[in-house]
Amino acid sequence: MRSVELLREDEAKPVSGAPGISQSVAEDVDFLRAHLYDLLAALTGRAPSDDILSLLAGSDGDGSPLGKACSSLAGEAAGADLAKVGREYFDLFVGVGRGEVVPHASYYLTGFLNERPLARIRQDLARLGIEATGGMSEPEDHVAMLLETMAGLVSGRFETEPGEDRVFFERHLKPWVGRLFDDVAANTRSSFYRAAGDLGRTFIDIETQAYALDA
């Protein structure tokens, strides 16, 4: 049984890309995609540690929309207070009773928790031989679990048939996760997580367009 655990430190194994792209370039792209999925999973799964903030602060981006979003998050991380970022995370995703954003597919798709979307995710995870281990006590439709699963599918950490990453993305992330990151980015009471939401929204838009072209 393959497992998903937040904040893993094992190295992602690149996989081959689409026809017409050299394998080395495709592998680099898939490695970076998996890295971004892992990063977003870490940031939505728990409050970031000082080590993660330091790593983010030392990163940079280019002039593309995704690069600008990465640079913005790096700038927020560079000046961030760990306790303040922790409070942002708590208010957004946990809260007293409920956070300002409910990071579950069932909630975004039906308005309620533990509904049919969760059952469909569990069916696909079982089909792929993937289970959650450690790190989280949340149901499998938590956004961090789904992003971590995508990182494993894209990087080749999970030995699955070609195209399973697109199937999983279109079934379980595309219908709702862009709205979640919109809500995170629109939260005026946060600063670090507004930048994280913008990065997530930008990356998911790119993934949606790329998978549509690959269909």
CSV table of C-alpha atoms in Angstrom, one decimal:
chain,number,residue,atom,x,y,z
A,1,MET,CA,0.0,0.0,0.0
A,2,ARG,CA,1.4,3.4,-1.0
A,3,SER,CA,1.1,6.1,1.6
A,4,VAL,CA,0.7,9.8,1.8
A,5,GLU,CA,2.2,11.8,4.6
A,6,LEU,CA,2.5,15.6,4.8
A,7,LEU,CA,5.9,17.2,4.9
A,8,ARG,CA,7.7,14.1,3.6
A,9,GLU,CA,11.4,14.6,2.9
A,10,ASP,CA,12.0,11.8,0.4
A,11,GLU,CA,13.2,12.9,-3.0
A,12,ALA,CA,10.6,13.2,-5.8
A,13,LYS,CA,11.4,10.9,-8.8
A,14,PRO,CA,10.7,12.7,-12.1
A,15,VAL,CA,8.5,11.1,-14.7
A,16,SER,CA,8.4,11.5,-18.5
A,17,GLY,CA,6.2,14.3,-20.0
A,18,ALA,CA,4.1,14.9,-23.0
A,19,PRO,CA,5.0,14.0,-26.6
A,20,GLY,CA,7.0,16.7,-28.4
A,21,ILE,CA,8.9,17.8,-25.2
A,22,SER,CA,12.4,16.5,-24.6
A,23,GLN,CA,12.5,14.0,-21.7
A,24,SER,CA,15.0,16.1,-19.7
A,25,VAL,CA,12.8,19.2,-20.0
A,26,ALA,CA,9.7,17.3,-19.1
A,27,GLU,CA,11.3,15.7,-16.1
A,28,ASP,CA,12.4,19.2,-14.8
A,29,VAL,CA,8.8,20.5,-15.3
A,30,ASP,CA,7.3,17.5,-13.5
A,31,PHE,CA,9.8,17.8,-10.6
A,32,LEU,CA,8.8,21.5,-10.2
A,33,ARG,CA,5.1,20.7,-10.4
A,34,ALA,CA,5.5,18.0,-7.7
A,35,HIS,CA,7.5,20.5,-5.6
A,36,LEU,CA,4.7,23.1,-5.8
A,37,TYR,CA,2.0,20.5,-5.0
A,38,ASP,CA,4.1,19.4,-2.0
A,39,LEU,CA,4.6,23.0,-0.9
A,40,LEU,CA,0.9,23.9,-1.1
A,41,ALA,CA,0.0,20.6,0.7
A,42,ALA,CA,2.4,21.6,3.5
A,43,LEU,CA,1.0,25.1,3.8
A,44,THR,CA,-2.6,24.0,3.9
A,45,GLY,CA,-2.0,21.0,6.1
A,46,ARG,CA,-0.5,22.8,9.1
A,47,ALA,CA,1.0,26.0,10.1
A,48,PRO,CA,4.5,26.4,8.6
A,49,SER,CA,7.6,25.9,10.7
A,50,ASP,CA,10.4,28.4,11.0
A,51,ASP,CA,12.5,26.1,8.7
A,52,ILE,CA,9.9,26.3,6.0
A,53,LEU,CA,9.6,30.1,6.3
A,54,SER,CA,13.4,30.3,6.0
A,55,LEU,CA,13.4,28.1,2.9
A,56,LEU,CA,10.6,30.1,1.3
A,57,ALA,CA,12.4,33.4,2.1
A,58,GLY,CA,15.5,32.2,0.2
A,59,SER,CA,13.6,31.4,-3.0
A,60,ASP,CA,12.7,33.6,-5.9
A,61,GLY,CA,10.8,33.6,-9.2
A,62,ASP,CA,10.9,34.9,-12.7
A,63,GLY,CA,8.6,37.4,-14.4
A,64,SER,CA,5.8,35.0,-15.2
A,65,PRO,CA,2.6,35.0,-13.3
A,66,LEU,CA,3.7,31.9,-11.4
A,67,GLY,CA,7.1,33.4,-10.8
A,68,LYS,CA,5.7,36.6,-9.5
A,69,ALA,CA,3.4,34.7,-7.1
A,70,CYS,CA,6.4,32.7,-5.8
A,71,SER,CA,8.4,35.9,-5.3
A,72,SER,CA,5.5,37.5,-3.4
A,73,LEU,CA,5.3,34.5,-1.1
A,74,ALA,CA,9.0,34.6,-0.6
A,75,GLY,CA,8.8,38.3,0.4
A,76,GLU,CA,6.0,37.6,2.9
A,77,ALA,CA,8.1,34.7,4.4
A,78,ALA,CA,11.2,36.9,4.7
A,79,GLY,CA,9.4,39.3,7.0
A,80,ALA,CA,7.1,36.9,8.7
A,81,ASP,CA,6.6,36.4,12.4
A,82,LEU,CA,6.2,32.7,13.1
A,83,ALA,CA,3.5,33.2,15.7
A,84,LYS,CA,1.5,35.6,13.5
A,85,VAL,CA,1.6,33.1,10.6
A,86,GLY,CA,0.5,30.4,12.9
A,87,ARG,CA,-2.5,32.5,14.0
A,88,GLU,CA,-3.3,33.2,10.3
A,89,TYR,CA,-3.3,29.4,9.7
A,90,PHE,CA,-5.5,28.7,12.7
A,91,ASP,CA,-8.0,31.5,11.9
A,92,LEU,CA,-8.2,30.4,8.2
A,93,PHE,CA,-8.4,26.6,8.4
A,94,VAL,CA,-9.2,25.6,12.0
A,95,GLY,CA,-10.9,28.3,14.0
A,96,VAL,CA,-13.0,28.0,17.1
A,97,GLY,CA,-15.7,25.6,15.8
A,98,ARG,CA,-14.8,26.3,12.2
A,99,GLY,CA,-12.2,28.3,10.3
A,100,GLU,CA,-12.9,31.0,7.8
A,101,VAL,CA,-12.1,28.6,5.0
A,102,VAL,CA,-13.3,25.0,5.1
A,103,PRO,CA,-10.6,23.1,3.3
A,104,HIS,CA,-12.7,20.0,2.3
A,105,ALA,CA,-14.0,19.0,-1.1
A,106,SER,CA,-17.3,17.9,0.3
A,107,TYR,CA,-18.0,21.3,1.8
A,108,TYR,CA,-17.1,23.2,-1.4
A,109,LEU,CA,-19.1,20.9,-3.6
A,110,THR,CA,-22.2,20.2,-1.4
A,111,GLY,CA,-22.1,22.7,1.4
A,112,PHE,CA,-21.7,19.9,4.0
A,113,LEU,CA,-18.8,17.8,5.3
A,114,ASN,CA,-18.4,14.0,4.8
A,115,GLU,CA,-20.6,13.8,1.7
A,116,ARG,CA,-20.4,11.9,-1.6
A,117,PRO,CA,-17.2,13.7,-2.8
A,118,LEU,CA,-15.3,12.1,0.2
A,119,ALA,CA,-16.6,8.7,-0.7
A,120,ARG,CA,-15.5,9.1,-4.4
A,121,ILE,CA,-12.0,10.2,-3.2
A,122,ARG,CA,-11.8,7.2,-0.9
A,123,GLN,CA,-12.7,4.9,-3.8
A,124,ASP,CA,-10.0,6.3,-6.1
A,125,LEU,CA,-7.4,6.3,-3.4
A,126,ALA,CA,-8.2,2.6,-2.7
A,127,ARG,CA,-8.1,1.9,-6.5
A,128,LEU,CA,-4.6,3.5,-6.7
A,129,GLY,CA,-3.4,1.7,-3.5
A,130,ILE,CA,-2.8,5.0,-1.6
A,131,GLU,CA,-3.5,5.5,2.1
A,132,ALA,CA,-2.9,8.4,4.5
A,133,THR,CA,-0.3,7.8,7.2
A,134,GLY,CA,0.5,10.1,10.1
A,135,GLY,CA,0.5,13.8,9.9
A,136,MET,CA,-3.2,14.4,9.6
A,137,SER,CA,-6.4,13.2,11.3
A,138,GLU,CA,-8.7,14.9,8.8
A,139,PRO,CA,-10.9,13.1,6.2
A,140,GLU,CA,-9.3,12.3,2.9
A,141,ASP,CA,-11.0,15.1,1.1
A,142,HIS,CA,-8.9,17.7,3.0
A,143,VAL,CA,-7.1,19.8,0.4
A,144,ALA,CA,-3.7,19.0,1.8
A,145,MET,CA,-4.2,15.3,1.4
A,146,LEU,CA,-5.4,15.8,-2.2
A,147,LEU,CA,-2.4,18.1,-3.1
A,148,GLU,CA,0.0,15.6,-1.5
A,149,THR,CA,-1.5,12.8,-3.6
A,150,MET,CA,-1.1,14.9,-6.7
A,151,ALA,CA,2.6,15.4,-5.8
A,152,GLY,CA,3.1,11.7,-5.6
A,153,LEU,CA,1.3,11.0,-8.9
A,154,VAL,CA,3.1,13.7,-10.8
A,155,SER,CA,6.6,12.8,-9.5
A,156,GLY,CA,6.2,9.1,-9.9
A,157,ARG,CA,6.5,8.4,-6.2
A,158,PHE,CA,3.4,6.3,-6.7
A,159,GLU,CA,3.7,3.6,-9.4
A,160,THR,CA,0.5,4.1,-11.3
A,161,GLU,CA,-0.6,4.0,-14.9
A,162,PRO,CA,0.2,7.0,-17.1
A,163,GLY,CA,-2.5,9.7,-16.9
A,164,GLU,CA,-3.7,8.9,-13.4
A,165,ASP,CA,-2.5,12.3,-12.3
A,166,ARG,CA,-4.9,14.0,-14.8
A,167,VAL,CA,-7.8,11.8,-13.8
A,168,PHE,CA,-7.3,12.5,-10.1
A,169,PHE,CA,-6.9,16.2,-10.7
A,170,GLU,CA,-10.0,16.5,-12.9
A,171,ARG,CA,-12.1,14.4,-10.6
A,172,HIS,CA,-11.1,15.7,-7.2
A,173,LEU,CA,-9.4,19.1,-7.5
A,174,LYS,CA,-10.4,20.9,-10.6
A,175,PRO,CA,-14.1,21.3,-9.6
A,176,TRP,CA,-13.4,23.2,-6.4
A,177,VAL,CA,-9.8,23.9,-5.3
A,178,GLY,CA,-9.5,27.1,-7.4
A,179,ARG,CA,-12.4,28.6,-5.4
A,180,LEU,CA,-10.7,27.6,-2.1
A,181,PHE,CA,-7.5,29.4,-3.1
A,182,ASP,CA,-9.5,32.4,-4.3
A,183,ASP,CA,-11.1,32.5,-0.8
A,184,VAL,CA,-7.6,32.2,0.9
A,185,ALA,CA,-6.2,35.0,-1.4
A,186,ALA,CA,-9.2,37.2,-0.7
A,187,ASN,CA,-8.9,37.1,3.1
A,188,THR,CA,-8.0,40.6,4.2
A,189,ARG,CA,-7.0,39.5,7.7
A,190,SER,CA,-4.0,37.6,6.6
A,191,SER,CA,-0.8,38.6,4.7
A,192,PHE,CA,1.4,35.5,4.4
A,193,TYR,CA,-1.6,33.3,3.5
A,194,ARG,CA,-3.0,35.8,1.1
A,195,ALA,CA,0.2,35.3,-0.9
A,196,ALA,CA,0.0,31.5,-0.4
A,197,GLY,CA,-3.6,31.7,-1.8
A,198,ASP,CA,-2.4,33.7,-4.8
A,199,LEU,CA,0.3,31.1,-5.5
A,200,GLY,CA,-2.2,28.3,-5.2
A,201,ARG,CA,-4.7,30.0,-7.4
A,202,THR,CA,-2.1,30.8,-10.1
A,203,PHE,CA,-0.7,27.2,-10.1
A,204,ILE,CA,-4.1,25.5,-10.3
A,205,ASP,CA,-5.1,27.7,-13.2
A,206,ILE,CA,-1.9,26.7,-15.0
A,207,GLU,CA,-2.5,23.0,-14.2
A,208,THR,CA,-6.1,23.2,-15.4
A,209,GLN,CA,-5.1,24.8,-18.7
A,210,ALA,CA,-2.2,22.2,-19.2
A,211,TYR,CA,-4.4,19.2,-18.6
A,212,ALA,CA,-7.0,20.6,-21.0
A,213,LEU,CA,-4.4,20.9,-23.7
A,214,ASP,CA,-3.2,17.3,-23.0
A,215,ALA,CA,-6.7,15.8,-23.2
